[in-house]
Every structure is written in structure tokens, then in C-alpha cells.
Short mmCIF file of C-alpha atoms in Angstrom, two decimals:
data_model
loop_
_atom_site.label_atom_id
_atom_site.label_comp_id
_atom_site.label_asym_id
_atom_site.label_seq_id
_atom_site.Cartn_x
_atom_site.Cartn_y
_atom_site.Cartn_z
CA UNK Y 1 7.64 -2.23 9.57
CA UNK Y 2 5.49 0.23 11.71
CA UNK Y 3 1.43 0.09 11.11
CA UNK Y 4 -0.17 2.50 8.77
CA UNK Y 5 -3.24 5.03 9.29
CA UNK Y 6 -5.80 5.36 6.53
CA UNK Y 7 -6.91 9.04 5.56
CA UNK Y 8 -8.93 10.63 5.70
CA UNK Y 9 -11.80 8.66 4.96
CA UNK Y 10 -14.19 5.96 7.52
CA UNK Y 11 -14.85 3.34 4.42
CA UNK Y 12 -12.01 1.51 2.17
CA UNK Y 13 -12.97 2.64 -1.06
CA UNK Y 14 -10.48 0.78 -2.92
CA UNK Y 15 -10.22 -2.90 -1.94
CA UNK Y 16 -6.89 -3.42 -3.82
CA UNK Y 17 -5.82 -1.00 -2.32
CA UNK Y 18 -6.31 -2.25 0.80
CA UNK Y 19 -4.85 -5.32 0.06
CA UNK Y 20 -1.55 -3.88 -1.37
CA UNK Y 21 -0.94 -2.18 1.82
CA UNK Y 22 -1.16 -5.17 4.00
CA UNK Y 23 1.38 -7.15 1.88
CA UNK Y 24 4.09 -4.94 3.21
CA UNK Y 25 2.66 -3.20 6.55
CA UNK Y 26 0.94 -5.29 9.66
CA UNK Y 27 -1.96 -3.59 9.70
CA UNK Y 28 -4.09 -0.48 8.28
CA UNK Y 29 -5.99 1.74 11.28
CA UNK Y 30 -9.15 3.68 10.34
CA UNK Y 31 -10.41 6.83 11.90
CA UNK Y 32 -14.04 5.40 13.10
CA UNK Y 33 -15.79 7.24 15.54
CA UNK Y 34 -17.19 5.09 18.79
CA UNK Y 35 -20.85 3.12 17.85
CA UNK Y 36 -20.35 3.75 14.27
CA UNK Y 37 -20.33 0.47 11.55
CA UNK Y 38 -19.00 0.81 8.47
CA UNK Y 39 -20.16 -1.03 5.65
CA UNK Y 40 -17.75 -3.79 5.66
CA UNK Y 41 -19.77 -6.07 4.19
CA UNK Y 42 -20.53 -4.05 1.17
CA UNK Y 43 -17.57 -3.26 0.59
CA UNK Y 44 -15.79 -6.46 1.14
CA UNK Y 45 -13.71 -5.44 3.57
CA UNK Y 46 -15.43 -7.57 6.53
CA UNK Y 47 -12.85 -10.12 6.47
CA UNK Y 48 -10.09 -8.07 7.09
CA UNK Y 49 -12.06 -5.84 10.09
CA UNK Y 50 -12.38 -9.90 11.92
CA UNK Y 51 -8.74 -11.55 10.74
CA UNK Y 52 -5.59 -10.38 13.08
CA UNK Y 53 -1.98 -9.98 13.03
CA UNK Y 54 -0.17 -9.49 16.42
CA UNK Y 55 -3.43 -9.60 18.72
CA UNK Y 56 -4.77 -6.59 16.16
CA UNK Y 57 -7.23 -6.58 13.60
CA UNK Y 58 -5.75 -5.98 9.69
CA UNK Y 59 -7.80 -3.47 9.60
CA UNK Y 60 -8.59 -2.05 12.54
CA UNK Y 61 -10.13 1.25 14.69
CA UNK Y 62 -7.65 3.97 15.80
CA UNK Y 63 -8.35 5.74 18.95
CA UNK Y 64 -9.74 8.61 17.74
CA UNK Y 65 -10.43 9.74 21.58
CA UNK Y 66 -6.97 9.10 22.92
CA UNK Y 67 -5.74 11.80 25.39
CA UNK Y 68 -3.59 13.28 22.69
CA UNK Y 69 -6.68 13.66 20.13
CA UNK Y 70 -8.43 15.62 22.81
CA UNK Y 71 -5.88 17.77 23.51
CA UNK Y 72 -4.74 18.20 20.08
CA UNK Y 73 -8.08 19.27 18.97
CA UNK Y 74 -8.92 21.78 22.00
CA UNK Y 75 -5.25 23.09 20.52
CA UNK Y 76 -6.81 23.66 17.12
CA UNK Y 77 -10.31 25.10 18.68
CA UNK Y 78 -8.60 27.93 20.61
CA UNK Y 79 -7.03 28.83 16.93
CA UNK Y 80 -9.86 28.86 15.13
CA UNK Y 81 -11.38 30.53 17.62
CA UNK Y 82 -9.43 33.44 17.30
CA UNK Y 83 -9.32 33.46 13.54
CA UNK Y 84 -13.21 33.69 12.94
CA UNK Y 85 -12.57 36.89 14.62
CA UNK Y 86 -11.40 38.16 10.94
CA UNK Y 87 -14.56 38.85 8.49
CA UNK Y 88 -11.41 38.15 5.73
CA UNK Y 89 -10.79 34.87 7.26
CA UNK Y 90 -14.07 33.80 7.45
CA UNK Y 91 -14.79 34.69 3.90
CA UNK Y 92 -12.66 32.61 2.08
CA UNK Y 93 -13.69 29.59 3.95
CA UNK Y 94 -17.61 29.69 4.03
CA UNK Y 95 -20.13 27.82 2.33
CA UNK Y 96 -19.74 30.15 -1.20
CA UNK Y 97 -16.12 30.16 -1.31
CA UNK Y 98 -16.31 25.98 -0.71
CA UNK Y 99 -18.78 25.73 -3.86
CA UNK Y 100 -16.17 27.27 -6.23
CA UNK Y 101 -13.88 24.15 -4.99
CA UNK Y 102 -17.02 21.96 -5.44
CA UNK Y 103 -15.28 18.20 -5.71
CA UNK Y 104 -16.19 16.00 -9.27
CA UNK Y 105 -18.54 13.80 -7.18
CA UNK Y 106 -20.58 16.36 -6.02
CA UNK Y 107 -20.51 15.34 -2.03
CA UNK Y 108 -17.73 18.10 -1.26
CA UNK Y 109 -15.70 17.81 1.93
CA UNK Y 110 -17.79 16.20 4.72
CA UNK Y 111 -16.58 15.48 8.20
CA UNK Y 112 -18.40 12.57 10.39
CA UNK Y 113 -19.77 14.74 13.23
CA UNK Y 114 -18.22 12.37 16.07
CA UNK Y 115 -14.89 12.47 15.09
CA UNK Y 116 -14.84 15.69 15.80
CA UNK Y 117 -14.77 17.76 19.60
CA UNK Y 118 -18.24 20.11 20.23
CA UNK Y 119 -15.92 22.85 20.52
CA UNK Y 120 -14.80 22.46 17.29
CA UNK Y 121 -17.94 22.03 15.42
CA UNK Y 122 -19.97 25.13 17.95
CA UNK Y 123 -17.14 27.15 16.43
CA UNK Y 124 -17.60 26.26 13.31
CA UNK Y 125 -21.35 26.45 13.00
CA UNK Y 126 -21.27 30.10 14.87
CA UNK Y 127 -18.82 31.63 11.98
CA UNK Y 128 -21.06 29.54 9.26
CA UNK Y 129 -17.96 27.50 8.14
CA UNK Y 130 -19.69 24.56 8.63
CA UNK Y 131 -23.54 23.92 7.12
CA UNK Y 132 -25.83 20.66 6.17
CA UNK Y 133 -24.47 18.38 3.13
CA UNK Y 134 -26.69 18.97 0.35
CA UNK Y 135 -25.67 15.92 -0.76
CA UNK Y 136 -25.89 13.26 1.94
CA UNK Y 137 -23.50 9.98 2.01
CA UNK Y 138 -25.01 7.12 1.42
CA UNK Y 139 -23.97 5.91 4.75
CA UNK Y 140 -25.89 8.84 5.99
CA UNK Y 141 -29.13 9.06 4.51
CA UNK Y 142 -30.57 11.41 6.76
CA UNK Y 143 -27.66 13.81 6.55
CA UNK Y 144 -27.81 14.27 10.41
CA UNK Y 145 -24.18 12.41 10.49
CA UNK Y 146 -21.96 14.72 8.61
CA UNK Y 147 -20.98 18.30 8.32
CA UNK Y 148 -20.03 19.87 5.30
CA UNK Y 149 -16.98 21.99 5.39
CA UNK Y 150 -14.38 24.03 3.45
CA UNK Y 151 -11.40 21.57 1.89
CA UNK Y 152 -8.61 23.01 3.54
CA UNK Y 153 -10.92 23.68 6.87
CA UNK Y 154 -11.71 19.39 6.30
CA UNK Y 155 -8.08 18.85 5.79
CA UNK Y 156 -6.77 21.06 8.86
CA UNK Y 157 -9.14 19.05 11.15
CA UNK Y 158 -8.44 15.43 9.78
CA UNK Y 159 -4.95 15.74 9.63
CA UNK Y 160 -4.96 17.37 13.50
CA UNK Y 161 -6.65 13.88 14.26
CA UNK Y 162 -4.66 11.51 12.36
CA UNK Y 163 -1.15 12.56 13.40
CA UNK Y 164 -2.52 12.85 17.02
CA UNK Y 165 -3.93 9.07 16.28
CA UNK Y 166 -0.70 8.12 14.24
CA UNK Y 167 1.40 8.97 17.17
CA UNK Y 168 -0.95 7.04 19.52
CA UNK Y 169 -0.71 3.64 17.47
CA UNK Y 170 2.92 4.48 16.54
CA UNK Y 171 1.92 4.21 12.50
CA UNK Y 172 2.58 6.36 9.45
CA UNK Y 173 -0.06 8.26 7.14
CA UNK Y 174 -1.53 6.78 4.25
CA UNK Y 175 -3.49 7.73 1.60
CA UNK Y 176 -5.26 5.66 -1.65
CA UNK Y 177 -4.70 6.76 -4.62
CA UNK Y 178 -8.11 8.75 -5.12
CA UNK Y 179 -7.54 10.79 -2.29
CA UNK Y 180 -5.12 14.12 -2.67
CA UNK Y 181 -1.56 13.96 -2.45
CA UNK Y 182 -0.66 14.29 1.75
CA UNK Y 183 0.57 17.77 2.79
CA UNK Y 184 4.36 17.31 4.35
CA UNK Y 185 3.32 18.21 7.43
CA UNK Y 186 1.15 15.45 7.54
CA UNK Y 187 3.54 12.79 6.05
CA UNK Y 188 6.07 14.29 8.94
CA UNK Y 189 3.65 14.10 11.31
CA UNK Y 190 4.59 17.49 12.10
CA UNK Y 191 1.31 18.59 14.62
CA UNK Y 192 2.42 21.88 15.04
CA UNK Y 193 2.54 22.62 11.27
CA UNK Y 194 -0.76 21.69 10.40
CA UNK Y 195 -3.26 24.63 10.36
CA UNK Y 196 -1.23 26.91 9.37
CA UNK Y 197 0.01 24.64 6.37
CA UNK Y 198 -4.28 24.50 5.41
CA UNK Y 199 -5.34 27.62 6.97
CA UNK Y 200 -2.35 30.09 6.53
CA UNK Y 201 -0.13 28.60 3.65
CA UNK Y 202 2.77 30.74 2.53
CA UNK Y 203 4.03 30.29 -0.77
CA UNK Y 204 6.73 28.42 -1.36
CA UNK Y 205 7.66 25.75 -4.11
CA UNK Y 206 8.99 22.57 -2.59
CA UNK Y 207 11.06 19.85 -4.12
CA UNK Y 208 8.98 17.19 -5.68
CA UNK Y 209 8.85 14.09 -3.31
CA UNK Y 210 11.67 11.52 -3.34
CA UNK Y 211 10.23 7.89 -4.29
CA UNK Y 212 10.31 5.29 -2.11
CA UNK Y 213 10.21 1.13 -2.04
CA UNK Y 214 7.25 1.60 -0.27
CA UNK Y 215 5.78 4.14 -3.44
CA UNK Y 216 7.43 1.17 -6.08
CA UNK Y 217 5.36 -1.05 -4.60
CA UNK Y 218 1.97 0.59 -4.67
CA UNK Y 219 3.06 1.26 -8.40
CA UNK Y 220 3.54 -2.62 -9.05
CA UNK Y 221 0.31 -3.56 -7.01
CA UNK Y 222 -1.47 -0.85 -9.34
CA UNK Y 223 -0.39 -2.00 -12.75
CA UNK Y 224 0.65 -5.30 -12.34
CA UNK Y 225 -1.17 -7.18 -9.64
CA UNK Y 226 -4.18 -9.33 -9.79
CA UNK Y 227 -5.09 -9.34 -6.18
CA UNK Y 228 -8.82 -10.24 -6.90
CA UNK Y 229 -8.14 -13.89 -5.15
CA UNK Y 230 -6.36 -13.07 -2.19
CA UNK Y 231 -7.80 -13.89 1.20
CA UNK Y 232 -7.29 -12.21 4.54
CA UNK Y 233 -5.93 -15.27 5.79
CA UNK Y 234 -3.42 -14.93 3.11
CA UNK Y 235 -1.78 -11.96 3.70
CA UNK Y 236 -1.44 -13.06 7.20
CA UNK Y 237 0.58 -16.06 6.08
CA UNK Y 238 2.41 -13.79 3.86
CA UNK Y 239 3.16 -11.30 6.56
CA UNK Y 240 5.63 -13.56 8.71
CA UNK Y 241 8.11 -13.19 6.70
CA UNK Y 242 8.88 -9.77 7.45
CA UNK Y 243 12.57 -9.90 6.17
CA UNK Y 244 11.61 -11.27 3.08
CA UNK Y 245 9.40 -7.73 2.81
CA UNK Y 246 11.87 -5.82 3.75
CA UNK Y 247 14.45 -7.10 1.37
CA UNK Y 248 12.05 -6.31 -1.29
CA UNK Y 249 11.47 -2.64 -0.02
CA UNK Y 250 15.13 -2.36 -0.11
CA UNK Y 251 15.44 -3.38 -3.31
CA UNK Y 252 12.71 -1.74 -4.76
CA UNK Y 253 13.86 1.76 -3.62
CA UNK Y 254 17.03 1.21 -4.68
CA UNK Y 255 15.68 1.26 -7.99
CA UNK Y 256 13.82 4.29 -7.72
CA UNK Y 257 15.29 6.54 -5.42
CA UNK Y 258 16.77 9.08 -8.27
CA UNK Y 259 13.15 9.70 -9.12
CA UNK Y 260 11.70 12.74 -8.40
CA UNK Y 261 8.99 14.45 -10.89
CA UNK Y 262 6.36 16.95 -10.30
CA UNK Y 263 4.89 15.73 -14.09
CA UNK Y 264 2.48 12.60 -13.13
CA UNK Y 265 2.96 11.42 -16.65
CA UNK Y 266 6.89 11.23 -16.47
CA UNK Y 267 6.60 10.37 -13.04
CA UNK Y 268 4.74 7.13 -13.77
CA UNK Y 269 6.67 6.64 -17.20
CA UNK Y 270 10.13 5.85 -14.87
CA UNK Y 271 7.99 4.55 -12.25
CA UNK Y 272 6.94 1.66 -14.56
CA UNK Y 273 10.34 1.39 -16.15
CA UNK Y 274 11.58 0.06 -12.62
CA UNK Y 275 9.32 -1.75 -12.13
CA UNK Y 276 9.26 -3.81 -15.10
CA UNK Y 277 13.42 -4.22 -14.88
CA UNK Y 278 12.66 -5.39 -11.21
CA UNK Y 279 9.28 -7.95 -12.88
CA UNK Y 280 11.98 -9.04 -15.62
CA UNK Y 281 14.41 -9.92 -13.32
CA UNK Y 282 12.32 -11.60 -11.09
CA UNK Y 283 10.83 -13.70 -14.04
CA UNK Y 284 14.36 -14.33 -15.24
CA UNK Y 285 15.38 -15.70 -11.65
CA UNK Y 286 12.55 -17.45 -11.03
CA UNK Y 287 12.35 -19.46 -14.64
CA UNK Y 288 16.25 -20.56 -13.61
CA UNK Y 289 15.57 -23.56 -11.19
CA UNK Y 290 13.20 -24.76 -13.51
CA UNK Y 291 16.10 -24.50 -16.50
CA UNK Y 292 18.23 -26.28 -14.79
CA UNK Y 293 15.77 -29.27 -14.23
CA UNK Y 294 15.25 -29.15 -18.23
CA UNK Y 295 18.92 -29.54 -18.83
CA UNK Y 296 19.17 -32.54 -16.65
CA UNK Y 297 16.10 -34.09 -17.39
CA UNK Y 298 15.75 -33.47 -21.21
CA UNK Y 299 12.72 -31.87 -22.99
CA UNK Y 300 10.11 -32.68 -19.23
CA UNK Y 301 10.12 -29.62 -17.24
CA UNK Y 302 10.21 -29.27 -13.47
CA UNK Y 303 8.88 -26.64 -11.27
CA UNK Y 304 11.43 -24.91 -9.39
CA UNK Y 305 11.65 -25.94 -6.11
CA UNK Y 306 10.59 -29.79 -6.82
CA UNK Y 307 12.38 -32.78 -5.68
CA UNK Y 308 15.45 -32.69 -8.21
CA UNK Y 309 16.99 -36.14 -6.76
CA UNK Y 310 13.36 -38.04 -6.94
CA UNK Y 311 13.26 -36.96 -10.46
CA UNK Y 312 16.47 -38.41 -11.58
CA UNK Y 313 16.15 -41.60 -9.43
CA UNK Y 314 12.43 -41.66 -11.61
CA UNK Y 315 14.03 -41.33 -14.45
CA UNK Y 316 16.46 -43.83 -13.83
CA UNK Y 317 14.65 -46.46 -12.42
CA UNK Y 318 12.27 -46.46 -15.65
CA UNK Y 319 10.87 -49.79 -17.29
CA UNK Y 320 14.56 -51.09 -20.08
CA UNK Y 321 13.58 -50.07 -23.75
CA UNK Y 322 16.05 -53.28 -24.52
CA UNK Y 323 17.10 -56.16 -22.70
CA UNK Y 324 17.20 -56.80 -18.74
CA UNK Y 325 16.70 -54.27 -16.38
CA UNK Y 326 16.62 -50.17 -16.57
CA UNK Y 327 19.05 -47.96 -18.04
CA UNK Y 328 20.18 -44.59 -17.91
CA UNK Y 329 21.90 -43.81 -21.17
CA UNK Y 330 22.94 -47.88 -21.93
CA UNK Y 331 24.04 -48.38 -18.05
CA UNK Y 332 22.33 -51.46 -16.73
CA UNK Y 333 20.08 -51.24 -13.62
CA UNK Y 334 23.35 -52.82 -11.59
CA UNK Y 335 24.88 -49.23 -13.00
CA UNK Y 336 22.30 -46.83 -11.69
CA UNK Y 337 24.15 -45.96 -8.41
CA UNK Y 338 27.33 -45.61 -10.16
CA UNK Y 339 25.39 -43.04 -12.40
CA UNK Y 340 23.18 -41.06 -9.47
CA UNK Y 341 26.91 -40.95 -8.12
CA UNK Y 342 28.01 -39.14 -11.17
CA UNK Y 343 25.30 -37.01 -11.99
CA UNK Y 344 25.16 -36.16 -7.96
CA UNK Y 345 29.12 -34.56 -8.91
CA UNK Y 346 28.19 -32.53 -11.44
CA UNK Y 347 25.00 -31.53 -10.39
CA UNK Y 348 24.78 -31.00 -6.76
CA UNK Y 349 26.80 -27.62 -6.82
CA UNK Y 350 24.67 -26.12 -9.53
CA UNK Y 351 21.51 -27.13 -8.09
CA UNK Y 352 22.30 -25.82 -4.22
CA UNK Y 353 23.54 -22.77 -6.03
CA UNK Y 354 20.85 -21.83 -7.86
CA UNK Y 355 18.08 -22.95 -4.82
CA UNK Y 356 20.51 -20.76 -2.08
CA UNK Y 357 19.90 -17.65 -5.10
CA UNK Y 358 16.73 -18.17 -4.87
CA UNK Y 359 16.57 -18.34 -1.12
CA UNK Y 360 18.32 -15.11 -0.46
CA UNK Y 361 16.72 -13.13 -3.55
CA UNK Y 362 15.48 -10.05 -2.68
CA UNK Y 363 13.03 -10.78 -4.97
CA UNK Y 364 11.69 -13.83 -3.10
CA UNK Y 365 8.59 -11.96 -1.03
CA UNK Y 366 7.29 -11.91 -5.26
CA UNK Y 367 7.65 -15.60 -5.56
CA UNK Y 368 5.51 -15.76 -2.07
CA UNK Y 369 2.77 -13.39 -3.51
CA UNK Y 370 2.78 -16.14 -6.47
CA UNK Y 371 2.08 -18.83 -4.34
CA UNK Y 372 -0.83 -17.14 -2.47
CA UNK Y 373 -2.82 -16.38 -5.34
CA UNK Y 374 -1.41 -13.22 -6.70
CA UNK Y 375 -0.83 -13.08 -10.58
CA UNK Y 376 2.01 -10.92 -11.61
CA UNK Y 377 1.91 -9.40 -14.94
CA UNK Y 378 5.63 -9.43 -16.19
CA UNK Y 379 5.83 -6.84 -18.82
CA UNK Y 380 7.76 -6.62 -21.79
CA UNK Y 381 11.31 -5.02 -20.69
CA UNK Y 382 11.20 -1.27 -21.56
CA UNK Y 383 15.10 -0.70 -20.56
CA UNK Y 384 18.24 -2.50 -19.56
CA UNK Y 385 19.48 -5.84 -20.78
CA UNK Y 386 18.94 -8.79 -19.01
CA UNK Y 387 20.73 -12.26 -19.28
CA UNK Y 388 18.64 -15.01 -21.78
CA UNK Y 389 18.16 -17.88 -19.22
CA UNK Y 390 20.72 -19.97 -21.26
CA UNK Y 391 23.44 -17.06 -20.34
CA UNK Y 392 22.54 -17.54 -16.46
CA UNK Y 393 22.47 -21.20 -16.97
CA UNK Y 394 26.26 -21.06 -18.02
CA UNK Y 395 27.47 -18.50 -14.98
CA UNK Y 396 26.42 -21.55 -12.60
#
């Protein structure tokens, strides 16, 4: 699984967000330009900025100044260059033009000033494309950081310096959910796309995008994930078992890769269906180990995954209700091996069988999260038929 790159932003808004993405990729890079902190420790994302995986940080700084940035953004000066050369051009990207787009928040779309090449922002600044937030962030309280831009200027620079630094690190775009849906061009990493996809678009309608295992999954972590106790250091631990992932992925996009809406609602309608068939399952799976225990053991319960040979010999070895010695169903203690020998028959196969399911689930990496903290919300099925646990019980 290659590394992702966060855009477009410097800070991790969303901290479950954050987490999500490093239960499936190795690490999350961040567009930060050189002598620049971000609040990590506001935003609780510290831990993750000083915790590796593979000799790099979780979440860690791209090379915004590689040699392909550079030349990728001299590239994109020598357009715009010869575009602000056209009064037309310049008028529906300057400061008025960006007001009518005004985002809900009120900041609009503001560029850190040292991400981007001097030639870029002189440019800029000499066709009045580019002017003083009147609204400063609050990492910038000054407002001597950032440059306010037009949208699709903002997004034709970003996205020249994230494919240029996606290419570098050898990672994939990413977005959180807050931010706007990534341009194909971008997702493609298609560099020589870009400005005229923001700056020239032709119209064209496009078939809605194909879901993935990778989308499923940011679906599940979204409605049915309590991620609020997991650690950096468990999502490392987590991490090595990177075919457990994968057969999860696969799975997962199995399940949803007919789906393919342009209406959000419907679109997240079948997105949850999946993914509460793939929750059910996983529940049903997961509650059959334990089943088994009950059957052998009467009314106690055992986790799955316990000692099932301990627990018999427990059971068997237990103080006699009548007479000398223990019993297991009237057999003396002088009977017990006799009996372990019996029940060992019988149950051996079913046990290994049900343990190697479990083992080579593609459902496992769910179990995993389990264990490191993660609730799961199982939700009530909403299609399909699964088998009642006493129905899988009898296939074994």
C-alpha cells in the first residue's frame, strides 16, 4: 500500500480522519513549507508528527521544494504569465469575481505564501489575482503568511504542488471529507492536465466515480468507528499486518464496486448498505468461536480465541458433587482421560476449523481494530440474509 498526500491544507482538521487513513496506508504526507510549525499540539495530532513507520513519521512533511516542485511550478508561472495578458482572463479570477464564490466560513481560498515560488506570487500580485486575507487564519494572526486567491486559481496551484510532491514520495492524493471532491486530474496525477482543468475547463459531463475498498472504508470509519481511544502507537502495531489490510480492501471493494452515484444521498444509502452486510458478517463470524465454546461447555461462555483444551480439562478436573473423585458427566476422575480422549474426537476438527476461518477471514484486520481499542458499531442488517449462529454452528 503506497503512502498518501494530504490536500490541500497545512493542519489535520479532522483527527478521525486522520486516524482512519493510517489504519490502511503507512503514512499521511503534509504540504508544510520549510520553518513553519503547525499546531500539532492543538490539534492533537503531535503524536502522530513524532511516532514512525518504516524510518518515516505517520504523519510526516513532503518535500514541497523537491526539484520537480520547482520545475513544475516555473511550468505553471510561464502560463499564467501569458494568460494575465487577457483583461477577460483576469476578470473572472480577481478579488470581485472570488467574493461571489465567498466559502461558508468566511476565510475564502488562502495559500501559505512559502509554498509557493516568487514568480508565482509577483505574477499574481501584478494582475491583482492575489490580495491580503481579510480574514486572517488563526495560525496567522498578522495576515503577513497567506495570500488570498481565486478557488480555482488556489486549486490550480495546490494541485501543481501536490502531484509534483506525490510523485516525489511515490503516494496518492487524499482529501478529508470537508474538503471538495479531487478534480481527476489530480486523483490521476495527471500534471499536465491541471491548469487547464481549473483555469480553462471545457464542459463535459463525466461518469460518476467508481467506489473503491479504500472509499468503503472511509465510509465505515465515518459511521461506524469509535476511534476516540486509539493511540499512535496503535496503529503502528496494527499496520504490520499489511495482508491482513489488504484482504480487507479486497473485500470491501468487492462489495461496492457496482456503485456509482452522482446523488450523495443514494450514494451513501448503498454505501451504508455494504457496509453493514460486511459489519453483520463480521459480527456473525466473529460470535462463532465463542458458540462453539458454549456448546461444549454448557451455559459459561468463552471468548473466541481462549484456551479451548484448558477449559475442558477445568471443567473436568472440578471438585465430585457425589462420592470420590471428579466427574465429567458420572465418569470417575480414573475416567477423565478416557473422556478428554473423546471429546478431543469430536471436537478437535470443529474447533481448528472454525479458528483456521477465522485466521484467513478477510474480515480479520476488523477483529485487530477490536483489539486496539476501536469500537465497531454493528448495525442492524438493512439487506441480505445472513446465517443465525446456530445455522453456522451446524455447517462445521
Amino acid at each position: 500500500m503506497r503512502p498518501v498526500l494530504y490536500y490541500p491544507y497545512i493542519r489535520i482538521r479532522n483527527l478521525n480522519w486522520l486516524k482512519g487513513t493510517l489504519l490502511i496506508y503507512p503514512n499521511v504526507y503534509r504540504m508544510v513549507p520549510d520553518d513553519f510549525s503547525p499546531w500539532d499540539d492543538r490539534d492533537g495530532t503531535l503524536e502522530f508528527a513524532q511516532t514512525s513507520r518504516g524510518g518515516e513519521a505517520l504523519l510526516a512533511r513532503a518535500e514541497i521544494g523537491s526539484p520537480r516542485s520547482v520545475d513544475a511550478q516555473s511550468i505553471l508561472a510561464e502560463k499564467l504569465k501569458k494568460d494575465i495578458e487577457d483583461p477577460e482572463f483576469c476578470r473572472r479570477y480577481n478579488q470581485t469575481t472570488a467574493r461571489q464564490l465567498q466559502l461558508h466560513d468566511g476565510y475564502g481560498v488562502q495559500l501559505h505564501k512559502y509554498k509557493i515560488s516568487k514568480d508565482i506570487r509577483g505574477i499574481l500580485e501584478s494582475a491583482q489575482l492575489s490580495w491580503k486575507p481579510h480574514k486572517y487564519e488563526p495560525d496567522d494572526p498578522t495576515g503577513d503568511l497567506y495570500i488570498e486567491v481565486h478557488e480555482h486559481i488556489g486549486e490550480a496551484i495546490m494541485s501543481t504542488i501536490a502531484i509534483a510532491c506525490a510523485d516525489y514520495h511515490g503516494a496518492n492524493v487524499v482529501a478529508e471529507p470537508r474538503a471538495e471532491k479531487l478534480h481527476r486530474c489530480l486523483v490521476e496525477k495527471k500534471l499536465d492536465e491541471i491548469y487547464d482543468a481549473w483555469l480553462h475547463p471545457k464542459r463535459q459531463l463525466q461518469a460518476p466515480a467508481q467506489q473503491t475498498g479504500e472509499s468503503a472504508f472511509e465510509f465505515m470509519i465515518e459511521f461506524s468507528c469509535d476511534l476516540s481511544a486509539l493511540r499512535a502507537c496503535d496503529i503502528v502495531e496494527l499496520g504490520d499486518d499489511r495482508e491482513a489490510i489488504k484482504a480487507l480492501l479486497e473485500y470491501l471493494n468487492k462489495q461496492v464496486s457496482e456503485i456509482s452515484m452522482d446523488s450523495r444521498p443514494q450514494l451513501e444509502r448503498s454505501m451504508k448498505d455494504a457496509i453493514s452486510g460486511a459489519l453483520n458478517q463480521w459480527e456473525s463470524d466473529r460470535k462463532l468461536l465463542s458458540n462453539v465454546g458454549k456448546k461444549l461447555l454448557g451455559a459459561g461462555s468463552i471468548k473466541p480465541g481462549a484456551d479451548f483444551f484448558k477449559k475442558i480439562y477445568e471443567k473436568a478436573s472440578a471438585p465430585a458433587m457425589a462420592g470420590g473423585g471428579a466427574i465429567i458427566g458420572g465418569l470417575t476422575s480414573a475416567g477423565i482421560m478416557g473422556a478428554l480422549g473423546g471429546i478431543a474426537i469430536g471436537v478437535v476438527p470443529t474447533v481448528l476449523a472454525v479458528r483456521e476461518k477465522q485466521k484467513t477471514s478477510p474480515l480479520r484486520y476488523l477483529t485487530a481494530m477490536t483489539r486496539a481499542g476501536i469500537k465497531l458499531n454493528v448495525p442492524l442488517q438493512i439487506k441480505g440474509h445472513y446465517d443465525s449462529d446456530e445455522a453456522a454452528l451446524q455447517r462445521w
